[in-house]
Coordinates of C-alpha atoms in Angstrom, one line a residue:
X1 CA -23.7 33.0 -68.9
X2 CA -21.0 32.6 -71.1
X3 CA -20.1 29.6 -73.7
X4 CA -16.5 28.3 -74.0
X5 CA -15.2 27.5 -77.4
X6 CA -16.2 24.0 -76.9
X7 CA -19.7 24.7 -75.9
X8 CA -19.6 24.2 -72.4
X9 CA -21.5 26.7 -70.4
X10 CA -19.4 29.0 -68.0
X11 CA -21.4 30.3 -65.2
X12 CA -20.1 33.5 -63.7
X13 CA -19.0 33.3 -59.8
X14 CA -21.0 35.3 -57.6
X15 CA -20.0 35.8 -53.9
X16 CA -22.4 37.1 -51.1
X17 CA -21.3 38.5 -48.1
X18 CA -23.6 37.5 -45.1
X19 CA -24.0 39.9 -42.5
X20 CA -23.5 38.6 -38.9
X21 CA -26.4 38.1 -36.8
X22 CA -26.9 40.6 -34.3
X23 CA -27.4 39.7 -30.6
X24 CA -27.0 36.0 -30.9
X25 CA -24.2 33.6 -29.2
X26 CA -22.8 30.6 -30.7
X27 CA -23.5 28.4 -27.7
X28 CA -25.5 29.0 -24.8
X29 CA -23.6 29.8 -21.3
X30 CA -23.4 27.1 -18.8
X31 CA -24.8 27.8 -15.2
X32 CA -22.6 27.6 -12.5
X33 CA -23.5 24.4 -11.4
X34 CA -23.1 22.7 -14.7
X35 CA -19.6 24.4 -14.6
X36 CA -18.9 22.9 -11.3
X37 CA -19.9 19.2 -12.5
X38 CA -17.3 19.4 -15.0
X39 CA -14.8 19.8 -12.4
X40 CA -13.6 16.4 -11.3
X41 CA -12.3 17.5 -8.0
X42 CA -15.8 19.1 -7.1
X43 CA -17.6 15.9 -8.0
X44 CA -14.9 13.9 -5.7
X45 CA -15.3 16.1 -3.0
X46 CA -18.9 15.5 -2.8
X47 CA -18.5 11.9 -2.8
X48 CA -15.9 12.4 0.1
X49 CA -18.5 14.5 2.0
X50 CA -21.2 12.2 1.6
X51 CA -19.1 9.3 3.0
X52 CA -18.3 11.4 5.9
X53 CA -22.0 12.0 6.7
X54 CA -22.7 8.4 6.3
X55 CA -19.5 7.8 9.0
X56 CA -21.1 10.3 11.2
X57 CA -24.4 8.9 11.3
X58 CA -23.4 5.3 11.6
X59 CA -21.0 6.6 14.7
X60 CA -23.9 8.4 16.2
X61 CA -26.1 5.4 15.9
X62 CA -23.7 3.3 17.7
X63 CA -22.8 5.8 20.4
X64 CA -19.5 4.1 21.2
X65 CA -16.4 6.4 20.9
X66 CA -14.2 3.4 21.7
X67 CA -15.6 1.2 19.0
X68 CA -16.4 4.0 16.3
X69 CA -15.4 7.8 16.9
X70 CA -17.4 9.9 14.6
X71 CA -15.8 11.8 11.7
X72 CA -16.1 15.1 13.6
X73 CA -14.0 13.6 16.5
X74 CA -11.6 11.9 14.2
X75 CA -11.2 15.3 12.3
X76 CA -10.5 16.9 15.6
X77 CA -7.5 14.1 16.3
X78 CA -6.2 14.6 13.0
X79 CA -5.8 18.5 13.5
X80 CA -4.3 18.0 16.7
X81 CA -1.8 15.4 15.4
X82 CA -0.8 18.2 12.8
X83 CA -0.4 20.8 15.4
X84 CA 1.8 19.1 17.6
X85 CA 3.8 17.5 14.6
X86 CA 3.5 13.8 15.2
X87 CA 1.6 12.9 12.2
X88 CA 3.4 15.2 9.5
X89 CA 7.0 13.5 11.4
X90 CA 5.5 9.8 11.0
X91 CA 4.3 10.3 7.4
X92 CA 7.6 11.9 6.5
X93 CA 9.1 8.8 8.0
X94 CA 7.3 6.4 5.9
X95 CA 7.5 8.2 2.6
X96 CA 11.1 8.4 3.0
X97 CA 11.3 4.8 3.4
X98 CA 9.0 4.4 0.5
X99 CA 10.9 5.9 -1.8
X100 CA 14.0 4.1 -1.1
X101 CA 12.0 0.9 -2.0
X102 CA 10.0 2.1 -4.7
X103 CA 13.0 3.5 -6.7
X104 CA 15.0 0.3 -5.9
X105 CA 12.2 -1.8 -7.4
X106 CA 11.7 0.6 -10.3
X107 CA 15.3 0.2 -11.5
X108 CA 15.3 -3.5 -11.1
X109 CA 12.1 -3.8 -12.8
X110 CA 13.3 -2.1 -15.8
X111 CA 16.8 -4.0 -15.8
X112 CA 15.0 -7.6 -15.8
X113 CA 12.3 -6.5 -18.4
X114 CA 15.4 -5.1 -20.5
X115 CA 16.8 -8.2 -20.2
X116 CA 13.8 -10.0 -21.0
X117 CA 13.5 -8.4 -24.2
X118 CA 17.1 -8.6 -25.5
X119 CA 17.8 -12.3 -24.8
X120 CA 15.8 -15.6 -24.4
X121 CA 17.5 -16.4 -21.2
X122 CA 16.4 -13.1 -19.5
X123 CA 12.6 -13.7 -21.1
X124 CA 12.8 -17.3 -19.3
X125 CA 14.3 -15.7 -16.3
X126 CA 11.5 -13.3 -15.7
X127 CA 8.7 -15.5 -16.7
X128 CA 10.1 -17.9 -13.9
X129 CA 10.6 -15.4 -11.3
X130 CA 7.1 -13.7 -11.7
X131 CA 5.6 -17.2 -11.5
X132 CA 7.3 -18.4 -8.2
X133 CA 7.6 -14.9 -6.4
X134 CA 4.7 -12.3 -7.5
X135 CA 1.9 -14.7 -5.6
X136 CA 4.0 -14.2 -2.8
X137 CA 2.9 -11.4 -0.3
X138 CA 5.5 -9.3 0.5
X139 CA 4.5 -9.0 4.3
X140 CA 5.4 -12.9 4.6
X141 CA 9.0 -11.9 3.7
X142 CA 9.3 -9.7 6.8
X143 CA 10.3 -12.2 9.4
X144 CA 13.2 -13.5 7.1
X145 CA 14.0 -9.5 6.1
X146 CA 14.4 -9.0 10.1
X147 CA 16.7 -12.1 10.2
X148 CA 18.7 -11.0 7.3
X149 CA 18.7 -7.1 7.7
X150 CA 17.9 -6.8 11.6
X151 CA 15.6 -4.2 12.8
X152 CA 16.5 -1.4 10.6
X153 CA 15.6 0.2 7.0
X154 CA 16.9 -2.5 5.2
X155 CA 14.2 -5.1 6.3
X156 CA 11.5 -2.5 5.1
X157 CA 13.3 -1.7 2.0
X158 CA 13.5 -5.8 1.2
X159 CA 9.4 -6.0 1.5
X160 CA 9.0 -2.9 -0.7
X161 CA 11.0 -4.0 -3.3
X162 CA 9.4 -7.3 -3.6
X163 CA 5.9 -5.5 -3.4
X164 CA 7.0 -3.0 -6.3
X165 CA 9.0 -5.3 -8.4
X166 CA 7.0 -8.3 -9.8
X167 CA 4.1 -6.4 -10.5
X168 CA 5.8 -3.5 -12.4
X169 CA 7.7 -5.9 -14.3
X170 CA 4.8 -7.8 -15.5
X171 CA 3.1 -4.8 -16.7
X172 CA 6.4 -3.4 -18.3
X173 CA 6.9 -6.5 -20.0
X174 CA 3.4 -6.8 -21.3
X175 CA 3.4 -3.3 -22.7
X176 CA 6.8 -3.7 -24.4
X177 CA 5.1 -7.1 -26.1
X178 CA 2.0 -5.0 -27.2
X179 CA 4.7 -2.2 -29.2
X180 CA 3.4 -2.5 -32.9
X181 CA 5.9 -4.7 -35.4
X182 CA 6.5 -1.5 -37.2
X183 CA 7.9 0.6 -34.4
X184 CA 10.2 -2.5 -33.5
X185 CA 11.1 -2.6 -37.2
X186 CA 12.0 1.4 -37.5
X187 CA 14.2 1.0 -34.5
X188 CA 16.2 -2.1 -35.8
X189 CA 16.4 -0.2 -39.2
X190 CA 18.1 2.7 -37.0
X191 CA 20.3 0.2 -35.5
X192 CA 19.4 0.2 -32.1
X193 CA 20.0 -2.7 -30.0
X194 CA 20.0 -3.2 -26.1
X195 CA 19.0 -0.1 -23.7
X196 CA 19.1 2.2 -26.7
X197 CA 16.5 0.0 -28.2
X198 CA 14.3 -0.1 -25.3
X199 CA 14.5 3.5 -24.2
X200 CA 13.7 5.0 -27.6
X201 CA 11.5 2.6 -29.1
X202 CA 9.8 0.0 -26.4
X203 CA 9.5 2.5 -23.8
X204 CA 7.3 5.4 -25.6
X205 CA 5.3 3.2 -27.3
X206 CA 4.5 0.9 -23.8
X207 CA 4.0 4.2 -21.8
X208 CA 0.3 3.5 -20.8
X209 CA 1.1 0.3 -19.7
X210 CA 4.2 1.6 -17.8
X211 CA 2.4 4.0 -15.9
X212 CA -0.3 1.3 -15.1
X213 CA 2.5 -0.7 -13.4
X214 CA 3.9 2.3 -11.6
X215 CA 0.4 3.0 -10.2
X216 CA -0.1 -0.6 -9.2
X217 CA 3.5 -0.9 -7.6
X218 CA 2.8 2.4 -5.6
X219 CA -0.4 1.1 -4.1
X220 CA 1.2 -2.3 -3.4
X221 CA 4.5 -0.5 -1.8
X222 CA 2.2 1.7 0.3
X223 CA -0.2 -0.8 1.7
X224 CA 2.8 -3.0 2.5
X225 CA 4.8 -0.6 4.1
X226 CA 1.7 0.3 6.7
X227 CA 1.3 -3.4 7.4
X228 CA 5.2 -3.7 7.8
X229 CA 5.7 -0.8 10.1
X230 CA 2.6 -2.6 12.4
X231 CA 5.1 -5.3 13.0
X232 CA 8.5 -3.6 12.5
X233 CA 7.3 -0.8 14.9
X234 CA 6.1 -3.6 17.6
X235 CA 9.6 -4.8 17.3
X236 CA 12.1 -1.8 17.1
X237 CA 9.6 0.4 19.2
X238 CA 9.6 3.4 16.3
X239 CA 8.3 3.7 13.1
X240 CA 6.0 6.0 10.6
X241 CA 2.3 5.9 10.2
X242 CA 1.8 2.1 10.9
X243 CA 3.6 2.5 14.3
X244 CA 1.5 5.4 14.8
X245 CA -1.7 3.6 14.4
X246 CA -0.5 0.3 16.4
X247 CA 0.6 2.7 19.2
X248 CA -2.8 4.3 19.9
X249 CA -4.6 1.2 19.2
X250 CA -2.9 -0.2 22.2
X251 CA -3.3 2.9 24.3
X252 CA -7.0 2.8 23.1
X253 CA -7.3 6.4 21.2
X254 CA -9.4 5.0 18.6
X255 CA -9.9 8.5 17.4
X256 CA -6.2 8.8 16.8
X257 CA -6.2 5.2 14.9
X258 CA -8.9 6.6 12.6
X259 CA -6.8 10.1 12.1
X260 CA -3.7 7.9 11.1
X261 CA -5.7 5.5 8.5
X262 CA -7.2 9.3 7.3
X263 CA -3.4 10.4 7.0
X264 CA -2.7 7.2 4.9
X265 CA -5.7 7.4 2.5
X266 CA -5.2 11.2 2.0
X267 CA -1.7 10.5 1.0
X268 CA -2.6 7.6 -1.3
X269 CA -5.4 10.3 -3.1
X270 CA -2.6 13.1 -3.0
X271 CA -0.1 10.6 -4.8
X272 CA -2.7 9.4 -7.1
X273 CA -4.1 12.8 -8.4
X274 CA -1.0 15.0 -8.2
X275 CA 1.4 12.9 -9.3
X276 CA 0.1 10.1 -11.6
X277 CA -2.6 11.8 -12.9
X278 CA -0.3 14.8 -13.6
X279 CA 2.0 12.3 -15.4
X280 CA -1.1 10.9 -17.6
X281 CA -2.1 14.2 -18.8
X282 CA 1.5 15.4 -19.7
X283 CA 2.3 12.6 -21.6
X284 CA 0.2 9.7 -22.9
X285 CA -3.0 11.9 -23.0
X286 CA -1.3 14.8 -24.8
X287 CA 0.1 12.4 -27.3
X288 CA -3.0 10.8 -27.9
X289 CA -2.4 7.2 -26.7
X290 CA -5.2 7.2 -23.9
X291 CA -8.7 8.8 -23.7

């Protein structure tokens, strides 16, 4: 030890180099089963298999193919519909109509919410319209749509816009209202107003609520389209998956009815996992805005 001029003791610095521990790993390796359990796709597949087994058991207990065909029989009808091209054609027709109404509803929702956060009149207009029209079922407007737009895509697009617009507008506006005042002040300090203020400040900050609204709007639009095609197909003799289900129900092909319902469910699962979950993963989760 050494002493400084003021009498304080100065301890010498000593560095000890520790040898590595041989033959030891930082963490124990996981078993193959534990690695599989960490994948959400594996867990969801197990759930689907369990539901299919319950379905098959219920069908065999009922022992009535007309009332409840089994999961295996439905899978055969589904595969046959894929092979002959009828199911893909119907699904493509439904998705093409859905995309038109969905995009139009998104555009109108953003216009309404932009007007609502910019002016007092727009805020009153949005609150009044959502209170009036959001509780109104979209399928209830189909008879009026058939009178106004005839037996064509226009009627389906009209009810799809109604099903998407109000739920999405409410979610977007709620997300805009939850944006912290600090971010709002930062945008105003940069001189942002109107659409620029909305796109650069409010939309990124409210993106979790916007994605939730997009997911809700998609679910509303998809089920509204299938229900509308049941009526529209019965009126015009054509349609997508809804008409496929309605037509096979009339012909008592219950296995094909279940195959059409399975196609509706599978498309819903694909959009949920491939589109919305991917959007969340590359945006709000990566940015730390959502767990």
